[in-house]
PDB file of C-alpha atoms in Angstrom:
ATOM      1  CA  MET A 143      -0.017  -0.023   0.002  1.00  0.00           C
ATOM      2  CA  ARG A 144       2.910   2.335   0.746  1.00  0.00           C
ATOM      3  CA  LEU A 145       4.244   1.929  -2.797  1.00  0.00           C
ATOM      4  CA  LEU A 146       0.805   2.739  -4.172  1.00  0.00           C
ATOM      5  CA  ALA A 147       0.668   5.866  -2.022  1.00  0.00           C
ATOM      6  CA  LEU A 148       4.109   7.001  -3.169  1.00  0.00           C
ATOM      7  CA  ALA A 149       3.129   6.335  -6.803  1.00  0.00           C
ATOM      8  CA  PHE A 150       0.003   8.487  -6.516  1.00  0.00           C
ATOM      9  CA  ILE A 151       1.925  11.236  -4.756  1.00  0.00           C
ATOM     10  CA  ALA A 152       4.414  11.229  -7.660  1.00  0.00           C
ATOM     11  CA  LEU A 153       1.603  11.069 -10.254  1.00  0.00           C
ATOM     12  CA  THR A 154      -0.167  14.005  -8.578  1.00  0.00           C
ATOM     13  CA  ALA A 155       3.093  15.983  -8.529  1.00  0.00           C
ATOM     14  CA  LEU A 156       3.700  15.287 -12.243  1.00  0.00           C
ATOM     15  CA  LEU A 157       0.130  16.321 -13.073  1.00  0.00           C
ATOM     16  CA  HIS A 158       0.648  19.630 -11.295  1.00  0.00           C
ATOM     17  CA  ILE A 159       3.919  20.236 -13.116  1.00  0.00           C
ATOM     18  CA  TYR A 160       1.964  19.760 -16.356  1.00  0.00           C
ATOM     19  CA  ILE A 161      -0.865  22.039 -15.156  1.00  0.00           C
ATOM     20  CA  ALA A 162       1.734  24.684 -14.188  1.00  0.00           C
ATOM     21  CA  TRP A 163       3.355  24.453 -17.614  1.00  0.00           C
ATOM     22  CA  PHE A 164       0.001  24.700 -19.296  1.00  0.00           C
ATOM     23  CA  GLU A 165      -1.148  27.725 -17.294  1.00  0.00           C
ATOM     24  CA  MET A 166       2.184  29.522 -17.376  1.00  0.00           C
ATOM     25  CA  PHE A 167       3.317  28.889 -20.940  1.00  0.00           C
ATOM     26  CA  ALA A 168       0.493  27.479 -23.087  1.00  0.00           C
ATOM     27  CA  TRP A 169      -2.551  29.336 -21.840  1.00  0.00           C
ATOM     28  CA  THR A 170      -3.235  31.261 -25.058  1.00  0.00           C
ATOM     29  CA  THR A 171      -2.170  28.494 -27.458  1.00  0.00           C
ATOM     30  CA  LYS A 172      -3.632  25.321 -25.905  1.00  0.00           C
ATOM     31  CA  GLY A 173      -6.211  26.953 -23.615  1.00  0.00           C
ATOM     32  CA  PRO A 174      -8.898  27.546 -26.297  1.00  0.00           C
ATOM     33  CA  GLU A 175      -8.542  23.910 -27.449  1.00  0.00           C
ATOM     34  CA  ILE A 176      -9.081  22.536 -23.905  1.00  0.00           C
ATOM     35  CA  PHE A 177     -11.560  25.027 -22.457  1.00  0.00           C
ATOM     36  CA  THR A 178     -13.965  25.024 -25.353  1.00  0.00           C
ATOM     37  CA  THR A 179     -16.794  26.559 -23.274  1.00  0.00           C
ATOM     38  CA  PHE A 180     -14.706  29.749 -22.708  1.00  0.00           C
ATOM     39  CA  ALA A 181     -14.852  32.444 -25.373  1.00  0.00           C
ATOM     40  CA  PRO A 182     -11.520  32.473 -27.270  1.00  0.00           C
ATOM     41  CA  GLU A 183     -11.090  36.218 -26.628  1.00  0.00           C
ATOM     42  CA  LEU A 184     -10.882  35.550 -22.886  1.00  0.00           C
ATOM     43  CA  PHE A 185      -7.487  33.849 -22.990  1.00  0.00           C
ATOM     44  CA  GLU A 186      -5.232  36.774 -23.878  1.00  0.00           C
ATOM     45  CA  PRO A 187      -6.588  39.156 -21.193  1.00  0.00           C
ATOM     46  CA  THR A 188      -6.313  36.401 -18.549  1.00  0.00           C
ATOM     47  CA  ILE A 189      -2.776  35.298 -19.311  1.00  0.00           C
ATOM     48  CA  GLN A 190      -1.313  36.822 -16.131  1.00  0.00           C
ATOM     49  CA  MET A 191      -4.039  35.331 -13.967  1.00  0.00           C
ATOM     50  CA  ALA A 192      -3.404  31.895 -15.490  1.00  0.00           C
ATOM     51  CA  ALA A 193       0.367  32.260 -14.962  1.00  0.00           C
ATOM     52  CA  ASN A 194      -0.265  33.066 -11.305  1.00  0.00           C
ATOM     53  CA  GLN A 195      -2.438  29.948 -10.989  1.00  0.00           C
ATOM     54  CA  GLY A 196       0.328  27.980 -12.658  1.00  0.00           C
ATOM     55  CA  LEU A 197       2.733  29.159 -10.016  1.00  0.00           C
ATOM     56  CA  TYR A 198       0.431  27.869  -7.287  1.00  0.00           C
ATOM     57  CA  ASN A 199       0.239  24.518  -9.048  1.00  0.00           C
ATOM     58  CA  LEU A 200       4.021  24.424  -9.155  1.00  0.00           C
ATOM     59  CA  PHE A 201       4.085  25.030  -5.400  1.00  0.00           C
ATOM     60  CA  LEU A 202       1.743  22.047  -4.953  1.00  0.00           C
ATOM     61  CA  ALA A 203       4.041  19.900  -7.055  1.00  0.00           C
ATOM     62  CA  ALA A 204       7.076  21.068  -5.085  1.00  0.00           C
ATOM     63  CA  GLY A 205       5.418  20.160  -1.810  1.00  0.00           C
ATOM     64  CA  LEU A 206       4.507  16.680  -3.055  1.00  0.00           C
ATOM     65  CA  ILE A 207       8.014  16.113  -4.401  1.00  0.00           C
ATOM     66  CA  TRP A 208       9.449  17.310  -1.093  1.00  0.00           C
ATOM     67  CA  SER A 209       7.303  14.778   0.715  1.00  0.00           C
ATOM     68  CA  LEU A 210       8.819  11.982  -1.360  1.00  0.00           C
ATOM     69  CA  LEU A 211      12.314  13.062  -0.255  1.00  0.00           C
ATOM     70  CA  ILE A 212      11.619  13.080   3.497  1.00  0.00           C
ATOM     71  CA  LYS A 213      13.174  10.104   5.293  1.00  0.00           C
ATOM     72  CA  ASP A 214      11.296  10.310   8.593  1.00  0.00           C
ATOM     73  CA  PRO A 215       8.022   8.331   8.089  1.00  0.00           C
ATOM     74  CA  LYS A 216       5.948  10.530  10.410  1.00  0.00           C
ATOM     75  CA  TRP A 217       6.976  13.773   8.670  1.00  0.00           C
ATOM     76  CA  GLN A 218       6.719  12.228   5.252  1.00  0.00           C
ATOM     77  CA  PHE A 219       3.135  11.267   6.102  1.00  0.00           C
ATOM     78  CA  ASN A 220       2.328  14.721   7.481  1.00  0.00           C
ATOM     79  CA  ILE A 221       3.735  16.688   4.545  1.00  0.00           C
ATOM     80  CA  ALA A 222       2.313  14.310   1.875  1.00  0.00           C
ATOM     81  CA  ALA A 223      -1.118  14.313   3.544  1.00  0.00           C
ATOM     82  CA  CYS A 224      -1.094  18.120   3.741  1.00  0.00           C
ATOM     83  CA  PHE A 225      -0.285  18.648   0.084  1.00  0.00           C
ATOM     84  CA  LEU A 226      -2.609  15.858  -1.092  1.00  0.00           C
ATOM     85  CA  LEU A 227      -5.412  17.563   0.865  1.00  0.00           C
ATOM     86  CA  PHE A 228      -4.557  20.876  -0.764  1.00  0.00           C
ATOM     87  CA  VAL A 229      -4.835  19.266  -4.203  1.00  0.00           C
ATOM     88  CA  ALA A 230      -8.070  17.447  -3.338  1.00  0.00           C
ATOM     89  CA  ILE A 231      -9.657  20.682  -2.068  1.00  0.00           C
ATOM     90  CA  ALA A 232      -8.490  22.535  -5.208  1.00  0.00           C
ATOM     91  CA  GLY A 233     -10.070  19.766  -7.289  1.00  0.00           C
ATOM     92  CA  ILE A 234     -13.316  20.010  -5.377  1.00  0.00           C
ATOM     93  CA  GLY A 235     -13.286  23.755  -5.835  1.00  0.00           C
ATOM     94  CA  ALA A 236     -12.779  23.383  -9.569  1.00  0.00           C
ATOM     95  CA  ALA A 237     -15.540  20.762  -9.780  1.00  0.00           C
ATOM     96  CA  VAL A 238     -17.970  23.104  -8.037  1.00  0.00           C
ATOM     97  CA  THR A 239     -17.032  26.433  -9.628  1.00  0.00           C
ATOM     98  CA  ILE A 240     -15.953  25.475 -13.177  1.00  0.00           C
ATOM     99  CA  ALA A 241     -17.187  22.023 -14.162  1.00  0.00           C
ATOM    100  CA  PHE A 242     -17.197  18.655 -12.462  1.00  0.00           C
ATOM    101  CA  ARG A 243     -14.869  17.229 -15.109  1.00  0.00           C
ATOM    102  CA  SER A 244     -12.424  20.059 -14.480  1.00  0.00           C
ATOM    103  CA  GLY A 245     -11.893  18.910 -10.907  1.00  0.00           C
ATOM    104  CA  MET A 246     -11.617  15.235 -11.579  1.00  0.00           C
ATOM    105  CA  PRO A 247      -7.979  15.173 -12.722  1.00  0.00           C
ATOM    106  CA  GLN A 248      -6.952  16.742  -9.424  1.00  0.00           C
ATOM    107  CA  MET A 249      -9.477  15.044  -7.106  1.00  0.00           C
ATOM    108  CA  VAL A 250      -9.082  11.425  -8.175  1.00  0.00           C
ATOM    109  CA  PRO A 251      -5.316  10.887  -7.899  1.00  0.00           C
ATOM    110  CA  SER A 252      -4.999  13.014  -4.774  1.00  0.00           C
ATOM    111  CA  ILE A 253      -7.810  11.222  -2.948  1.00  0.00           C
ATOM    112  CA  ILE A 254      -6.531   7.777  -4.007  1.00  0.00           C
ATOM    113  CA  GLY A 255      -3.062   8.831  -2.840  1.00  0.00           C
ATOM    114  CA  LEU A 256      -4.430  10.107   0.446  1.00  0.00           C
ATOM    115  CA  VAL A 257      -6.452   6.936   1.104  1.00  0.00           C
ATOM    116  CA  ALA A 258      -3.443   4.755   0.233  1.00  0.00           C
ATOM    117  CA  LEU A 259      -1.209   6.887   2.470  1.00  0.00           C
ATOM    118  CA  VAL A 260      -3.587   6.521   5.422  1.00  0.00           C
ATOM    119  CA  LEU A 261      -4.018   2.795   4.853  1.00  0.00           C
ATOM    120  CA  SER A 262      -0.240   2.267   4.573  1.00  0.00           C
ATOM    121  CA  ARG A 263       0.283   4.109   7.836  1.00  0.00           C
ATOM    122  CA  ARG A 264      -2.355   1.996   9.598  1.00  0.00           C
ATOM    123  CA  SER A 265      -0.845  -1.232   8.272  1.00  0.00           C
ATOM    124  CA  ALA A 266       2.642  -0.103   9.392  1.00  0.00           C
ATOM    125  CA  ASN A 267       1.306   0.660  12.894  1.00  0.00           C
ATOM    126  CA  ALA A 268      -0.601  -2.635  13.176  1.00  0.00           C
TER     127      ALA A 268
END
């Protein structure tokens, strides 16, 4: 279970690196292709806002990667759980405010990672 948790932490980090790249560098080129419900003329005026969001996503990825590098099991659990919760809450927020399918890519891997993390901790303590 621990290996599954670590894999989902890494997957979630990679996803947020991609999201950061997308929002910081491909917002006006790829954005209209992905967010088809937004008017195409909205992308250029929101480029700075998207870049700022991308930076936040990069911080989430950094926290998740940091958690993978922590040797102490208690602190690794604490940091990983914290950042996975941040991602899950961001996904829930996107699902509620934008579209349900917008939140799914964040919610699903982070929640699976969090559940696996908790289960691996319980099995290690048993």
